[in-house]
GROMACS .gro file of C-alpha atoms in nm:
model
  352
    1UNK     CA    1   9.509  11.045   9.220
    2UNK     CA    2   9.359  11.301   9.467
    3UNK     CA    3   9.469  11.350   9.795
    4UNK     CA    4   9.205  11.264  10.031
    5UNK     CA    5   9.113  10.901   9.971
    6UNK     CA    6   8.939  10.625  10.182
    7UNK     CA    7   8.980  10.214  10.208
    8UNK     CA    8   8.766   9.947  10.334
    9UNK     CA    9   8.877   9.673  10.471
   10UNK     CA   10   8.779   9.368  10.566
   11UNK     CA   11   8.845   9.088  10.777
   12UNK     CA   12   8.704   8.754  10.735
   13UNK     CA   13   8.605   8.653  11.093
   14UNK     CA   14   8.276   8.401  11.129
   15UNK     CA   15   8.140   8.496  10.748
   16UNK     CA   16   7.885   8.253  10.561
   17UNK     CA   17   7.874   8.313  10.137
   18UNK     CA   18   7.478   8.421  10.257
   19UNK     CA   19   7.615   8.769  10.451
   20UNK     CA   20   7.898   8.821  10.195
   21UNK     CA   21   7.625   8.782   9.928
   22UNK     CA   22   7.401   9.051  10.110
   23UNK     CA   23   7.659   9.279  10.202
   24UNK     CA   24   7.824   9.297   9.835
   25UNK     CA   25   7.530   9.233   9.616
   26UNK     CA   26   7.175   9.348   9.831
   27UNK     CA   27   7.127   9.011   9.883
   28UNK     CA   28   7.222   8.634   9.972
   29UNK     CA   29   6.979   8.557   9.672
   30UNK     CA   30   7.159   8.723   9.435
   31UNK     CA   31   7.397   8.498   9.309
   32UNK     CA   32   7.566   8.766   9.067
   33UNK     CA   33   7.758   9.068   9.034
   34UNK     CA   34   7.564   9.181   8.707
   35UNK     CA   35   7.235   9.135   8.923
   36UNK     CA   36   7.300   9.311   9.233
   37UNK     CA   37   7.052   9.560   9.369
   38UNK     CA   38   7.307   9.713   9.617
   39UNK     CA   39   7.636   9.672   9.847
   40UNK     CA   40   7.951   9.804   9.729
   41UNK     CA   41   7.927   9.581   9.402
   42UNK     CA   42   7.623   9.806   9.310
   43UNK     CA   43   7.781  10.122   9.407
   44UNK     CA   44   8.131  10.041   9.272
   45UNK     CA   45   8.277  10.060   9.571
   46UNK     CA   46   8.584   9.837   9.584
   47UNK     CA   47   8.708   9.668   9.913
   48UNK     CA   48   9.036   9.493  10.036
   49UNK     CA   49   8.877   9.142  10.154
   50UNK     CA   50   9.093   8.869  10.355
   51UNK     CA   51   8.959   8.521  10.318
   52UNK     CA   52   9.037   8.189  10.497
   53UNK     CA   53   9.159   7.953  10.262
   54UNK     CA   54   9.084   7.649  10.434
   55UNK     CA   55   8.862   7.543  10.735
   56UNK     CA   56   8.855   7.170  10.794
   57UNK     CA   57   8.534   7.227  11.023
   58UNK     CA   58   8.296   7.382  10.760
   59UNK     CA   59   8.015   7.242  10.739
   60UNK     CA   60   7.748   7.325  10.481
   61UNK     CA   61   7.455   7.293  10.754
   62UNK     CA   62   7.700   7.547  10.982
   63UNK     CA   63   7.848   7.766  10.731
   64UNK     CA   64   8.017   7.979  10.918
   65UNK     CA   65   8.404   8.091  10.822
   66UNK     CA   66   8.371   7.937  10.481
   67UNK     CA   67   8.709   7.893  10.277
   68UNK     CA   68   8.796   7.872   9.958
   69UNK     CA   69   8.889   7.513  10.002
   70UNK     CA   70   8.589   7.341  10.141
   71UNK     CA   71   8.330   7.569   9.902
   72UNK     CA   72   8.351   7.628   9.516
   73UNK     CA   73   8.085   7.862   9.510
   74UNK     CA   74   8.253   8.112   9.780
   75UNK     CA   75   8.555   8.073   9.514
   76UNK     CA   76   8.328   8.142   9.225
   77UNK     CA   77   8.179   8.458   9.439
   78UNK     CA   78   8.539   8.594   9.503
   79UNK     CA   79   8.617   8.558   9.124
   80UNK     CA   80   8.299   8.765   9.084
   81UNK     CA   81   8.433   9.016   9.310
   82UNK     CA   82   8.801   9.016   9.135
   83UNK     CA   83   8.680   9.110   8.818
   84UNK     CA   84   8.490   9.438   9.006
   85UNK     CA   85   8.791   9.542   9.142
   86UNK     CA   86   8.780   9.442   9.454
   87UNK     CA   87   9.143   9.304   9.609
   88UNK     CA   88   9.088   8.972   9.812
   89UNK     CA   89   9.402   8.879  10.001
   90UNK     CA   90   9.441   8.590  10.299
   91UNK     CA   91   9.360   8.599  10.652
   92UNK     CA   92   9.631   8.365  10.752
   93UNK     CA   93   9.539   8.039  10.599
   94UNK     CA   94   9.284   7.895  10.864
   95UNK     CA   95   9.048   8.039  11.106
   96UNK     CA   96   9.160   7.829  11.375
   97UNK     CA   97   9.509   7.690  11.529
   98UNK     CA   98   9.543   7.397  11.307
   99UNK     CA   99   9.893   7.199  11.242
  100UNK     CA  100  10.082   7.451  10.968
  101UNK     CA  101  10.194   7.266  10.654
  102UNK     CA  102  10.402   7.432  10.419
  103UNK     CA  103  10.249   7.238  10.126
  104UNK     CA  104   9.927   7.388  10.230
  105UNK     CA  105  10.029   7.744  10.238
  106UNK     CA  106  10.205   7.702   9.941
  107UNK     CA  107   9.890   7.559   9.764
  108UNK     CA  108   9.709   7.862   9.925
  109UNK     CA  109   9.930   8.127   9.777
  110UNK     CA  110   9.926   7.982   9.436
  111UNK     CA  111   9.579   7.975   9.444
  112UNK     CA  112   9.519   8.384   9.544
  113UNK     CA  113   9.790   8.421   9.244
  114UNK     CA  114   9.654   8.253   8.990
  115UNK     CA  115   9.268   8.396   9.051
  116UNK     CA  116   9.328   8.717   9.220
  117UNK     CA  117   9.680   8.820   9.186
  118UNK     CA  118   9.690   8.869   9.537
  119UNK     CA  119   9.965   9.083   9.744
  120UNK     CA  120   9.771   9.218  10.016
  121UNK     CA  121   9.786   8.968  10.336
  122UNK     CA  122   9.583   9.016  10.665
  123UNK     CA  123   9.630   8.859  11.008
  124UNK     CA  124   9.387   8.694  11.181
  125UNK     CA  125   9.426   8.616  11.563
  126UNK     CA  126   9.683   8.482  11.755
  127UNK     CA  127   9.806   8.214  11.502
  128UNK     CA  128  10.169   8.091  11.494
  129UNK     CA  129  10.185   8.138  11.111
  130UNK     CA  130  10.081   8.507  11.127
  131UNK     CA  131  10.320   8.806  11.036
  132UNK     CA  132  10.283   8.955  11.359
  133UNK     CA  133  10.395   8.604  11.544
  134UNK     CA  134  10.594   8.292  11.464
  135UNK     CA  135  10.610   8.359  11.025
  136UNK     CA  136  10.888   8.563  11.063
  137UNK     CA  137  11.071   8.324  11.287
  138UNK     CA  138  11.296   8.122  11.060
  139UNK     CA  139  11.370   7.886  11.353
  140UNK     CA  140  11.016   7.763  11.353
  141UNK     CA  141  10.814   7.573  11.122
  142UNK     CA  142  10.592   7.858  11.063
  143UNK     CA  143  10.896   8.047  10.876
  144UNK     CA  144  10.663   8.209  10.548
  145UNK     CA  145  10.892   8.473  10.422
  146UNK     CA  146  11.035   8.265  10.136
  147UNK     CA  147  10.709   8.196  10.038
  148UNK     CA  148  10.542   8.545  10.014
  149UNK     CA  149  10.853   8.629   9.848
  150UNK     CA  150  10.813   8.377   9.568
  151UNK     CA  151  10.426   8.441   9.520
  152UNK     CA  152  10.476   8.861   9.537
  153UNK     CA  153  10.257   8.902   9.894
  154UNK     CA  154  10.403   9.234  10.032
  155UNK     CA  155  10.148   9.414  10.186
  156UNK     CA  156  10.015   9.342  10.549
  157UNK     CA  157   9.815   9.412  10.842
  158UNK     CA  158   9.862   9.281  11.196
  159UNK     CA  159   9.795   9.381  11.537
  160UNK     CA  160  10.043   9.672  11.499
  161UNK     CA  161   9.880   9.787  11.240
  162UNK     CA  162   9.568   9.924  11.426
  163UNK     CA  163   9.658  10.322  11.411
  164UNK     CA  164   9.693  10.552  11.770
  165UNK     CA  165   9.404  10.732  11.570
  166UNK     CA  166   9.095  10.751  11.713
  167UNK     CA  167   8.791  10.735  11.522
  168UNK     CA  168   8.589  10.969  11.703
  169UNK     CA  169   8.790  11.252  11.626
  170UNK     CA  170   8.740  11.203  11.256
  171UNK     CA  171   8.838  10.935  10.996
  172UNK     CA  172   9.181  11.091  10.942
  173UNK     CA  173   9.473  10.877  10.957
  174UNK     CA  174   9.723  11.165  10.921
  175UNK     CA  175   9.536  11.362  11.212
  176UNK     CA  176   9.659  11.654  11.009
  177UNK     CA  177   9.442  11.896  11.223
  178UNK     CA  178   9.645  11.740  11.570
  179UNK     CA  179   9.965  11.927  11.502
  180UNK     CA  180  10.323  11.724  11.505
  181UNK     CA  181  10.316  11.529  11.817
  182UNK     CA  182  10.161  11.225  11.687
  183UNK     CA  183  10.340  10.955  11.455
  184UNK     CA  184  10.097  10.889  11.210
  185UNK     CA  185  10.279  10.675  10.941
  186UNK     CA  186  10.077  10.559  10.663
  187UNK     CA  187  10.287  10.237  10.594
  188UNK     CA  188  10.645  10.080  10.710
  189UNK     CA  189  10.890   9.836  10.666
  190UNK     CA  190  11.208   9.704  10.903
  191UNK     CA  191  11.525   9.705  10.678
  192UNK     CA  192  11.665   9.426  10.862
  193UNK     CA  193  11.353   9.198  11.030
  194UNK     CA  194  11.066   9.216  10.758
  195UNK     CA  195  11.255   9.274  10.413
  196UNK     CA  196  11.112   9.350  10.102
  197UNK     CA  197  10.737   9.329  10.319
  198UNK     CA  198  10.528   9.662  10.411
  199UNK     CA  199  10.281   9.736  10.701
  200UNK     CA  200  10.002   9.953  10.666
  201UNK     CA  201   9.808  10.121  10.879
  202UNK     CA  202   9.440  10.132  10.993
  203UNK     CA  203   9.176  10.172  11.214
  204UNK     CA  204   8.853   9.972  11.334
  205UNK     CA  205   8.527  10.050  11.289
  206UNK     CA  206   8.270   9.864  11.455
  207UNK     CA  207   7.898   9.811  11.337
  208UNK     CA  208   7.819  10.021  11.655
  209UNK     CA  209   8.065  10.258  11.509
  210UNK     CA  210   7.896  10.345  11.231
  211UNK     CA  211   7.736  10.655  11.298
  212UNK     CA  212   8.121  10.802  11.288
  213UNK     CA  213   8.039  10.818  10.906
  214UNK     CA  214   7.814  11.101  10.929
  215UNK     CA  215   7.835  11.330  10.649
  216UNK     CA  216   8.009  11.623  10.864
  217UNK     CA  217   8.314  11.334  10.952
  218UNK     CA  218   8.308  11.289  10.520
  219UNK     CA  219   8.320  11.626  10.458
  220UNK     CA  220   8.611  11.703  10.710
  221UNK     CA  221   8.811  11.395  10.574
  222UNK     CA  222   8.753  11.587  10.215
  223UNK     CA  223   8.835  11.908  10.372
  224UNK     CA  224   9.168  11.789  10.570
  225UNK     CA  225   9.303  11.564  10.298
  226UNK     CA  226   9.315  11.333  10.441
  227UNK     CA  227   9.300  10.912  10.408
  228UNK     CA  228   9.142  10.722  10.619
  229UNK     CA  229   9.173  10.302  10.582
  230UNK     CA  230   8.921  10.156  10.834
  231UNK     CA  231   8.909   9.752  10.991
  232UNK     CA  232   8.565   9.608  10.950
  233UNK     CA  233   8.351   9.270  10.980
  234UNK     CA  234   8.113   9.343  10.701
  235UNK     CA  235   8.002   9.011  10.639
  236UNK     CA  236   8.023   8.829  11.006
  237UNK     CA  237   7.716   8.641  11.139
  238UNK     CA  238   7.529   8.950  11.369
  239UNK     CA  239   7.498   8.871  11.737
  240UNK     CA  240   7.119   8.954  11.696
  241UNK     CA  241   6.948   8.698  11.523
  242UNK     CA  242   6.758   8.976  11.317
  243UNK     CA  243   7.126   9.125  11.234
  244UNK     CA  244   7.280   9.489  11.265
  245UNK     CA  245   7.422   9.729  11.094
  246UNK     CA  246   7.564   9.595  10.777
  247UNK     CA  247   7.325   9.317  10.728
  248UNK     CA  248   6.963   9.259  10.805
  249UNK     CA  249   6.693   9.029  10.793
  250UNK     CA  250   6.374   9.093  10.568
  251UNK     CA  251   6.050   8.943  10.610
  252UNK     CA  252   6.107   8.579  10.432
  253UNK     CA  253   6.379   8.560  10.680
  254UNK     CA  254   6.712   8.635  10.376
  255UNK     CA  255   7.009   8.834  10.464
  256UNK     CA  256   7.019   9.137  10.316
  257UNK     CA  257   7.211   9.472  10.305
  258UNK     CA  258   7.073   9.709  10.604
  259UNK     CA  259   6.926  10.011  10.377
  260UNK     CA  260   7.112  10.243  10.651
  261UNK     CA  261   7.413  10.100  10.525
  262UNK     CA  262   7.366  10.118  10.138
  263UNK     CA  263   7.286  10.468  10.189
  264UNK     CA  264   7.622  10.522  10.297
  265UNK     CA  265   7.751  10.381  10.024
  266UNK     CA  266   7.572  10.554   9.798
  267UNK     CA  267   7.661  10.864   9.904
  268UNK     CA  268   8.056  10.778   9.925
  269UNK     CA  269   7.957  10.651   9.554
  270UNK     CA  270   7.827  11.011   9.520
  271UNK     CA  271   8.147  11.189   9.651
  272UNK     CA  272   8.338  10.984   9.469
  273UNK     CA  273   8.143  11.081   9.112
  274UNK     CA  274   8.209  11.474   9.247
  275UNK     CA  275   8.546  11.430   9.218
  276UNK     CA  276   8.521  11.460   9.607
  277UNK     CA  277   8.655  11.139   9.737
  278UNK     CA  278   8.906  10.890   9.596
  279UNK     CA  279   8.755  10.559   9.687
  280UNK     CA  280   9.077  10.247   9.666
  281UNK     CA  281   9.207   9.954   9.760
  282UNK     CA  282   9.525   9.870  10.016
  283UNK     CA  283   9.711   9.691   9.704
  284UNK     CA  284   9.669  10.030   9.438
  285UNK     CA  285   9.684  10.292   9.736
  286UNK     CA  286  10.032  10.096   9.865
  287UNK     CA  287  10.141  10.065   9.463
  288UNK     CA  288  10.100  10.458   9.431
  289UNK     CA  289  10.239  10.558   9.742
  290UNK     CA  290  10.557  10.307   9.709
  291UNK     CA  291  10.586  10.481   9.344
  292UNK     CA  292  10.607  10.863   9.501
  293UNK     CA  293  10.902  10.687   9.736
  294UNK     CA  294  11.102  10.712   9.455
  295UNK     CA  295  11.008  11.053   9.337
  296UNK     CA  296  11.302  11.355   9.349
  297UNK     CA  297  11.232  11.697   9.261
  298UNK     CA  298  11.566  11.935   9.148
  299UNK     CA  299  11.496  12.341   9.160
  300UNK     CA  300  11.602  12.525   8.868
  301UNK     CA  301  11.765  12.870   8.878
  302UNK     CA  302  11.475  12.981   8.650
  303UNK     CA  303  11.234  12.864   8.920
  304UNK     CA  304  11.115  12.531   8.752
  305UNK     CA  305  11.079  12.229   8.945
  306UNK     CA  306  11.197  11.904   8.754
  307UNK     CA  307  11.092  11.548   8.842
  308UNK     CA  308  11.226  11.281   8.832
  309UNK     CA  309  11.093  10.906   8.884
  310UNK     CA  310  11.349  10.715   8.959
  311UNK     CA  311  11.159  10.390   9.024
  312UNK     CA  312  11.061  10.143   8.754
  313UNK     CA  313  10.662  10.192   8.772
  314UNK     CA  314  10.464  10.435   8.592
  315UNK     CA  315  10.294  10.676   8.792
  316UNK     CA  316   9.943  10.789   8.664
  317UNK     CA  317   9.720  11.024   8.776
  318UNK     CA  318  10.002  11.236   9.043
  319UNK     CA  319   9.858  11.534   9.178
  320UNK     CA  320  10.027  11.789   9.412
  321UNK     CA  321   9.963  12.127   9.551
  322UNK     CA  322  10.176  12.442   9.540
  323UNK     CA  323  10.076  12.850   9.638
  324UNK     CA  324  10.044  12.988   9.271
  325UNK     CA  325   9.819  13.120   9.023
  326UNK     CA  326   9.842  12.866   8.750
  327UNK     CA  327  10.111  12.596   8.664
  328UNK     CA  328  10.230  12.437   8.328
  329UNK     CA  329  10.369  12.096   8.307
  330UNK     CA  330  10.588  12.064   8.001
  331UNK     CA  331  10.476  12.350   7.857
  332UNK     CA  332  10.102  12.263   7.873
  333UNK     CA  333   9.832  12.357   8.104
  334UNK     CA  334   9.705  12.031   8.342
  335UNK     CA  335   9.457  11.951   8.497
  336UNK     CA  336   9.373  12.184   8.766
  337UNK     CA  337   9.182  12.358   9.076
  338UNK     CA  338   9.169  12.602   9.370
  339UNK     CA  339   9.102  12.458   9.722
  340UNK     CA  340   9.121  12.613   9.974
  341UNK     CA  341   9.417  12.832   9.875
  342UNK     CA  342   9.604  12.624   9.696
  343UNK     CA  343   9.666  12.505   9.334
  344UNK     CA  344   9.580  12.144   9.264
  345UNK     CA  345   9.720  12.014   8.960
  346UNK     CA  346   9.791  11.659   8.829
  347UNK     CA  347   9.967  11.492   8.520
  348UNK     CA  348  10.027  11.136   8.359
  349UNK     CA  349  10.405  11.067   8.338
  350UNK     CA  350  10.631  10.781   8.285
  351UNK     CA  351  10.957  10.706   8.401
  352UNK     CA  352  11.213  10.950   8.324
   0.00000   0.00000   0.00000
């Protein structure tokens, strides 16, 4: 695992299966993975998606927020996606403020279990059953911990999520390059009020944001080290009947991916075949980093560092960085680089 490493998230706000075809495959009329002619399916680019599970309005003549519950084929589509290596989570359970029933949710969560083996959980608006809001309240209906507990959800986003980073300076959660007076915590958890459940962090980018992704913004994220998990609407309806920036119109009138847009991905497809740019997902970037948590280091007299994982997950693919000429791990030479004065070196090892 490299250091500098980028996430794409999305949330699933006014979506139809047509945009989320187009955005992920090229197309809406490409009904397959093993088909598509672009989008981050094409490019390999893997995404963490939230998805309404139900919507009692959805109409197939009005198709917008489809659910999992009122469409098989969004369902099938999302299975497609799984098997990529994408990580769908749940936006809440509805896209609206409808009567919570803890049958429901529970049917919900078992569901994103059994097909996705889903931990990852995003918010969505100012609903009573949302982390940020009443689901934390066990005096209320809306009470949820006992069942994200039960069916392994851990890791969410809510309105305190969105990061004091600001895009325009670069796509840089740490805002390494600020100095110290910023708090810039990657993820987070309250001992007492939130459990065994972790926050993470991120920031929005808006279609009209887009041009933040410039190559010189890529190349200082690379540069910096930095990780940078961005909030998008990939897949909502446009406000221009022709569409925007991450979907388009063509001539017969189809959604498809704006070619702006795939060349973006391409290139971050590129980077990422460099060795430049460790593309991930909210559930393995929060897995890894929850892993190094339990990582100790004890200094030798003979000036060897010994680690120790004292966690109960494997850890593959660690990489740090020390001042030095070469390094041996074990005895053996790892993998390793120069950048930009340092030594970059990185090992599989198990728990020890």
């Amino acid at each position: 695992m490299v250091f500098w490493q980028h996430v794409w998230t999305e949330h699933a706000d006014e979506q139809t299966l047509q945009t989320n075809r187009a955005v992920y495959f090229g197309s809406e009329k490409i009904t397959s993975s093993a088909q598509a002619t672009g989008g981050f399916v094409k490019h390999q680019i893997p995404v963490t998606k939230s998805v309404f599970y139900s919507n009692p309005y959805f109409q197939a003549k009005s198709p917008v927020n489809v659910a999992i519950a009122q469409c098989p084929e969004f369902l099938q589509f999302l299975d497609d996606l799984n098997r990529n290596g994408n990580d769908i989570g749940l936006h809440t359970i509805y896209p609206y403020e409808i009567r919570h029933y803890q049958k429901t949710t529970e049917d919900a969560l078992q569901v994103m279990k059994d097909h996705f083996q889903s931990n990852t959980w995003i918010d969505h608006g100012y609903l009573k059953s949302s982390f940020a809001f009443n689901a934390l309240d066990n005096q209320t209906a809306n009470y949820l911990p006992h069942q994200w507990k039960k069916f392994g959800t851990s890791y969410f986003w809510h309105y305190s999520s969105e990061d004091i980073a600001n895009p325009n300076n670069g796509l840089d959660l740490s805002q390494s390059q600020r100095g110290d007076a910023l708090r810039t915590p990657l993820y987070w958890s309250h001992p007492t009020v939130t459990g065994p459940f972790y926050s993470w962090s991120a920031a929005t980018i808006p279609e009209d944001t887009l041009h933040l992704y410039r190559e010189q913004n890529l190349q200082q994220l690379i540069q910096n080290r930095g990780v940078f998990i961005n909030h998008t609407y990939l897949a909502r309806i446009p406000s221009k009947k022709q569409g925007r920036k991450f979907v388009i119109r063509d001539a017969k009138g189809n959604w498809i991916i704006h070619s702006d847009f795939d060349r973006l991905l391409k290139r971050m497809a590129t980077l990422r075949d460099q060795g430049k740019l460790h593309l991930t997902t909210v559930r393995e970037i929060m897995d890894y980093w929850l892993a190094l948590s339990q990582v100790s280091m004890d200094y030798a007299p003979n000036g060897s560092i010994v680690l120790h994982n004292d966690g109960m997950r494997k850890i593959s693919g660690l990489s740090m960085a020390t001042k030095a000429s070469e390094v041996y791990v074990n005895g053996m030479r790892p993998l390793q680089k120069k950048a930009d004065g340092d030594l970059i070196f990185g090992s599989i090892w198990s728990r020890m």
